[in-house]
Amino acid sequence: MVASTKPTTGWAEVNENGDLVIPKDLAVRYGLTPGARLRLDEGTNFIRMHRPITHLTKIYIEPTTACNLDCITCFRNAWDEPNGRMSEETFEAILESLQKLDPIPSVYFGGIGEPLFHPSTLKWIKRIKALGVKVEMITNATMLTEKMARRVIESGLDVLWVSLDGASSDSYGDVRLGAEFPKVMENLSRFNSMRTGGHFPHPELGIAFVAMKRNINELPKIIHLGRALRVKHFSVSNLQPATDEMLSDRLYNGSLREIAYMNSASTPSLSLPKMDFTGETREALFDAFTSGCNVNFAGNNWGGASDVCNFVESGTMSIAWNGDTSPCWPLMHTHDTFLHNKPHRNHKHIIGNVRERSLEDLWLDPGYVAYRERLHNFVFAPCTFCGGCELSESNQEDCFSNPAPACGVCLWAQGVIQCP
């Protein structure tokens, strides 16, 4: 593949040698270097190229697993790990490795705990920003005092994500135990007014919302509230229940079962155009979307099995507070959850530790590269819709003899759960 020196125009061309020529800045942005291997998918009228599995674009850093809240949605409700906090030595190892990468990936501060609960997080953000890369952080905003807000802004942070699962004191307090909604809104309003940049305030604000039966009616209010705060990004995820009590709050029981027949060759297809969602169309469109057909809405597939690891597709890697490096955020810690009302254990999967090996060495580890290739092809058992068995409960291997991590049980890979 040959890289063009022309600026991006949205076009590619085939030269006289039959090589596909892609604008140079696009080639750089997606890691299309000489020798890179790309997975191709053919659609009705297109060919989709996936990012090379050797292209590292984003690193998740977990400063701590400790938190000042006790949320009912948290994985900490179903594990026996002690709280931990990243040391200065571990961060220095990460920073040293980042400086040696070309290009340097973006960084996201977040994990199981509250990043602002670690006294060094904002100092670390400032040091990574000095490398000239994009940096994001997620917070519950309970600690976003005026002094803390000023420090966040001065750190150079690019995007501040706020976990917000309700738009009233009752709905918010029902999920985030120990937090006061009026105080959180006071913190966010003050932070919004302190941001500079006029119509393009910095850092950008994002809201991460976990949708459940108990709060899904709050989503329109969350969007309205966010618009008033000049929020630029909204990320909605489903709940992955960690306890028996949370099982009944799921909103995707039917969706997991429908994945099977939506991918069947015998399933009829239904192509719908864009149209207004009004009182006149709402019932008909709802029936169409739940008709059992494989629905294509304005050129985009509505359902079906995703079988895509967005962590791998996006070129990401996750680092826990102790320096252990994992393929994705969900594999940083062993924790229990449920699949089809059956208990399911997610075992942590560690590639290595940043205090012993560089990020580049970990990223290009042959076993890790081979694992990412398996994820690209998604050669795992279809656990999410088959009903689950003893193998999916223990999750040490699947019925296709794939060793752990056996990602056929992953709800992230089916587009059910997502992270900002």
PDB file of N, CA and C in Angstrom, residues 58-60 106-111 134 136-139 159-165 176 205-210 233-238 310-311 314 316 318 329 412 417-420:
ATOM      1  N   LYS A  58      -4.533   3.943  22.082  1.00  0.00           N
ATOM      2  CA  LYS A  58      -5.090   4.465  23.332  1.00  0.00           C
ATOM      3  C   LYS A  58      -4.728   3.549  24.489  1.00  0.00           C
ATOM      4  N   ILE A  59      -4.388   4.151  25.624  1.00  0.00           N
ATOM      5  CA  ILE A  59      -4.056   3.395  26.822  1.00  0.00           C
ATOM      6  C   ILE A  59      -4.950   3.839  27.976  1.00  0.00           C
ATOM      7  N   TYR A  60      -5.595   2.866  28.615  1.00  0.00           N
ATOM      8  CA  TYR A  60      -6.378   3.126  29.820  1.00  0.00           C
ATOM      9  C   TYR A  60      -5.463   2.955  31.033  1.00  0.00           C
ATOM     10  N   SER A 106      -3.096   8.111  22.783  1.00  0.00           N
ATOM     11  CA  SER A 106      -3.836   8.920  23.743  1.00  0.00           C
ATOM     12  C   SER A 106      -3.985   8.132  25.037  1.00  0.00           C
ATOM     13  N   VAL A 107      -4.363   8.831  26.116  1.00  0.00           N
ATOM     14  CA  VAL A 107      -4.439   8.203  27.438  1.00  0.00           C
ATOM     15  C   VAL A 107      -5.782   8.522  28.089  1.00  0.00           C
ATOM     16  N   TYR A 108      -6.355   7.527  28.731  1.00  0.00           N
ATOM     17  CA  TYR A 108      -7.639   7.663  29.439  1.00  0.00           C
ATOM     18  C   TYR A 108      -7.428   7.226  30.881  1.00  0.00           C
ATOM     19  N   PHE A 109      -7.663   8.127  31.820  1.00  0.00           N
ATOM     20  CA  PHE A 109      -7.528   7.804  33.238  1.00  0.00           C
ATOM     21  C   PHE A 109      -8.886   7.332  33.771  1.00  0.00           C
ATOM     22  N   GLY A 110      -8.953   6.055  34.115  1.00  0.00           N
ATOM     23  CA  GLY A 110     -10.191   5.505  34.649  1.00  0.00           C
ATOM     24  C   GLY A 110     -10.079   4.005  34.789  1.00  0.00           C
ATOM     25  N   GLY A 111     -10.887   3.444  35.649  1.00  0.00           N
ATOM     26  CA  GLY A 111     -10.901   2.004  35.881  1.00  0.00           C
ATOM     27  C   GLY A 111     -12.024   1.702  36.847  1.00  0.00           C
ATOM     28  N   LYS A 134      -3.695  13.471  23.450  1.00  0.00           N
ATOM     29  CA  LYS A 134      -5.028  13.657  24.027  1.00  0.00           C
ATOM     30  C   LYS A 134      -5.136  12.863  25.324  1.00  0.00           C
ATOM     31  N   GLU A 136      -7.973  11.904  28.545  1.00  0.00           N
ATOM     32  CA  GLU A 136      -9.341  11.909  29.070  1.00  0.00           C
ATOM     33  C   GLU A 136      -9.340  11.360  30.488  1.00  0.00           C
ATOM     34  N   MET A 137     -10.387  11.671  31.230  1.00  0.00           N
ATOM     35  CA  MET A 137     -10.554  11.137  32.581  1.00  0.00           C
ATOM     36  C   MET A 137     -12.035  11.018  32.884  1.00  0.00           C
ATOM     37  N   ILE A 138     -12.395  10.009  33.672  1.00  0.00           N
ATOM     38  CA  ILE A 138     -13.780   9.864  34.110  1.00  0.00           C
ATOM     39  C   ILE A 138     -13.848  10.066  35.615  1.00  0.00           C
ATOM     40  N   THR A 139     -14.943  10.659  36.091  1.00  0.00           N
ATOM     41  CA  THR A 139     -15.103  10.955  37.508  1.00  0.00           C
ATOM     42  C   THR A 139     -16.573  10.877  37.888  1.00  0.00           C
ATOM     43  N   VAL A 159     -10.770  15.884  27.790  1.00  0.00           N
ATOM     44  CA  VAL A 159     -12.175  15.488  27.966  1.00  0.00           C
ATOM     45  C   VAL A 159     -12.377  15.003  29.394  1.00  0.00           C
ATOM     46  N   LEU A 160     -13.369  15.568  30.075  1.00  0.00           N
ATOM     47  CA  LEU A 160     -13.760  15.103  31.407  1.00  0.00           C
ATOM     48  C   LEU A 160     -15.097  14.380  31.282  1.00  0.00           C
ATOM     49  N   TRP A 161     -15.077  13.056  31.493  1.00  0.00           N
ATOM     50  CA  TRP A 161     -16.299  12.263  31.499  1.00  0.00           C
ATOM     51  C   TRP A 161     -16.869  12.221  32.912  1.00  0.00           C
ATOM     52  N   VAL A 162     -18.185  12.362  33.023  1.00  0.00           N
ATOM     53  CA  VAL A 162     -18.856  12.337  34.318  1.00  0.00           C
ATOM     54  C   VAL A 162     -19.880  11.202  34.319  1.00  0.00           C
ATOM     55  N   SER A 163     -19.784  10.316  35.301  1.00  0.00           N
ATOM     56  CA  SER A 163     -20.766   9.243  35.453  1.00  0.00           C
ATOM     57  C   SER A 163     -22.016   9.819  36.085  1.00  0.00           C
ATOM     58  N   LEU A 164     -23.117   9.763  35.354  1.00  0.00           N
ATOM     59  CA  LEU A 164     -24.374  10.369  35.822  1.00  0.00           C
ATOM     60  C   LEU A 164     -25.515   9.449  35.415  1.00  0.00           C
ATOM     61  N   ASP A 165     -26.129   8.785  36.401  1.00  0.00           N
ATOM     62  CA  ASP A 165     -27.146   7.776  36.112  1.00  0.00           C
ATOM     63  C   ASP A 165     -28.551   8.185  36.540  1.00  0.00           C
ATOM     64  N   ARG A 176     -26.155   5.722  42.952  1.00  0.00           N
ATOM     65  CA  ARG A 176     -24.841   6.136  43.467  1.00  0.00           C
ATOM     66  C   ARG A 176     -24.955   6.435  44.965  1.00  0.00           C
ATOM     67  N   LEU A 205     -16.760  18.257  27.949  1.00  0.00           N
ATOM     68  CA  LEU A 205     -17.494  17.468  28.943  1.00  0.00           C
ATOM     69  C   LEU A 205     -18.213  16.309  28.273  1.00  0.00           C
ATOM     70  N   GLY A 206     -18.220  15.158  28.939  1.00  0.00           N
ATOM     71  CA  GLY A 206     -18.984  14.012  28.486  1.00  0.00           C
ATOM     72  C   GLY A 206     -19.772  13.419  29.632  1.00  0.00           C
ATOM     73  N   ILE A 207     -20.914  12.821  29.328  1.00  0.00           N
ATOM     74  CA  ILE A 207     -21.715  12.142  30.352  1.00  0.00           C
ATOM     75  C   ILE A 207     -21.790  10.664  30.002  1.00  0.00           C
ATOM     76  N   ALA A 208     -21.454   9.803  30.973  1.00  0.00           N
ATOM     77  CA  ALA A 208     -21.563   8.354  30.825  1.00  0.00           C
ATOM     78  C   ALA A 208     -22.753   7.885  31.652  1.00  0.00           C
ATOM     79  N   PHE A 209     -23.723   7.263  30.991  1.00  0.00           N
ATOM     80  CA  PHE A 209     -24.996   6.874  31.616  1.00  0.00           C
ATOM     81  C   PHE A 209     -25.150   5.361  31.516  1.00  0.00           C
ATOM     82  N   VAL A 210     -25.380   4.689  32.651  1.00  0.00           N
ATOM     83  CA  VAL A 210     -25.643   3.252  32.661  1.00  0.00           C
ATOM     84  C   VAL A 210     -27.153   3.050  32.703  1.00  0.00           C
ATOM     85  N   HIS A 233     -20.317  15.116  24.604  1.00  0.00           N
ATOM     86  CA  HIS A 233     -20.356  13.674  24.368  1.00  0.00           C
ATOM     87  C   HIS A 233     -21.316  13.003  25.344  1.00  0.00           C
ATOM     88  N   PHE A 234     -22.147  12.114  24.830  1.00  0.00           N
ATOM     89  CA  PHE A 234     -23.014  11.280  25.659  1.00  0.00           C
ATOM     90  C   PHE A 234     -22.714   9.820  25.330  1.00  0.00           C
ATOM     91  N   SER A 235     -22.441   9.010  26.347  1.00  0.00           N
ATOM     92  CA  SER A 235     -22.180   7.587  26.160  1.00  0.00           C
ATOM     93  C   SER A 235     -23.138   6.793  27.038  1.00  0.00           C
ATOM     94  N   VAL A 236     -23.972   5.962  26.395  1.00  0.00           N
ATOM     95  CA  VAL A 236     -24.957   5.162  27.129  1.00  0.00           C
ATOM     96  C   VAL A 236     -24.541   3.699  27.061  1.00  0.00           C
ATOM     97  N   SER A 237     -24.525   3.043  28.204  1.00  0.00           N
ATOM     98  CA  SER A 237     -24.208   1.624  28.264  1.00  0.00           C
ATOM     99  C   SER A 237     -25.310   0.887  28.994  1.00  0.00           C
ATOM    100  N   ASN A 238     -25.393  -0.413  28.744  1.00  0.00           N
ATOM    101  CA  ASN A 238     -26.253  -1.256  29.548  1.00  0.00           C
ATOM    102  C   ASN A 238     -25.543  -1.630  30.842  1.00  0.00           C
ATOM    103  N   ASN A 310     -14.352  -3.939  20.540  1.00  0.00           N
ATOM    104  CA  ASN A 310     -14.049  -2.531  20.279  1.00  0.00           C
ATOM    105  C   ASN A 310     -12.732  -2.106  20.903  1.00  0.00           C
ATOM    106  N   PHE A 311     -12.306  -2.783  21.957  1.00  0.00           N
ATOM    107  CA  PHE A 311     -11.009  -2.466  22.557  1.00  0.00           C
ATOM    108  C   PHE A 311      -9.877  -2.785  21.578  1.00  0.00           C
ATOM    109  N   SER A 314     -10.167  -0.631  18.319  1.00  0.00           N
ATOM    110  CA  SER A 314      -9.712   0.740  18.539  1.00  0.00           C
ATOM    111  C   SER A 314      -8.228   0.821  18.886  1.00  0.00           C
ATOM    112  N   THR A 316      -6.523  -0.419  21.703  1.00  0.00           N
ATOM    113  CA  THR A 316      -6.319   0.014  23.083  1.00  0.00           C
ATOM    114  C   THR A 316      -5.667  -1.072  23.941  1.00  0.00           C
ATOM    115  N   SER A 318      -4.955  -1.749  28.458  1.00  0.00           N
ATOM    116  CA  SER A 318      -5.339  -1.266  29.787  1.00  0.00           C
ATOM    117  C   SER A 318      -4.279  -1.599  30.826  1.00  0.00           C
ATOM    118  N   TRP A 329     -10.223  -3.196  29.501  1.00  0.00           N
ATOM    119  CA  TRP A 329     -10.634  -2.801  30.844  1.00  0.00           C
ATOM    120  C   TRP A 329     -11.330  -3.934  31.615  1.00  0.00           C
ATOM    121  N   TRP A 412     -19.463  -6.744  25.834  1.00  0.00           N
ATOM    122  CA  TRP A 412     -18.868  -5.617  25.113  1.00  0.00           C
ATOM    123  C   TRP A 412     -18.757  -5.971  23.625  1.00  0.00           C
ATOM    124  N   ILE A 417     -22.712  -3.640  26.090  1.00  0.00           N
ATOM    125  CA  ILE A 417     -22.079  -2.769  27.072  1.00  0.00           C
ATOM    126  C   ILE A 417     -20.942  -2.012  26.380  1.00  0.00           C
ATOM    127  N   GLN A 418     -20.778  -0.766  26.705  1.00  0.00           N
ATOM    128  CA  GLN A 418     -19.707   0.020  26.095  1.00  0.00           C
ATOM    129  C   GLN A 418     -19.139   1.002  27.094  1.00  0.00           C
ATOM    130  N   CYS A 419     -17.882   1.357  26.857  1.00  0.00           N
ATOM    131  CA  CYS A 419     -17.186   2.331  27.706  1.00  0.00           C
ATOM    132  C   CYS A 419     -16.928   3.591  26.898  1.00  0.00           C
ATOM    133  N   PRO A 420     -16.894   4.751  27.556  1.00  0.00           N
ATOM    134  CA  PRO A 420     -16.589   5.978  26.814  1.00  0.00           C
ATOM    135  C   PRO A 420     -15.151   5.979  26.293  1.00  0.00           C
TER     136      PRO A 420
END
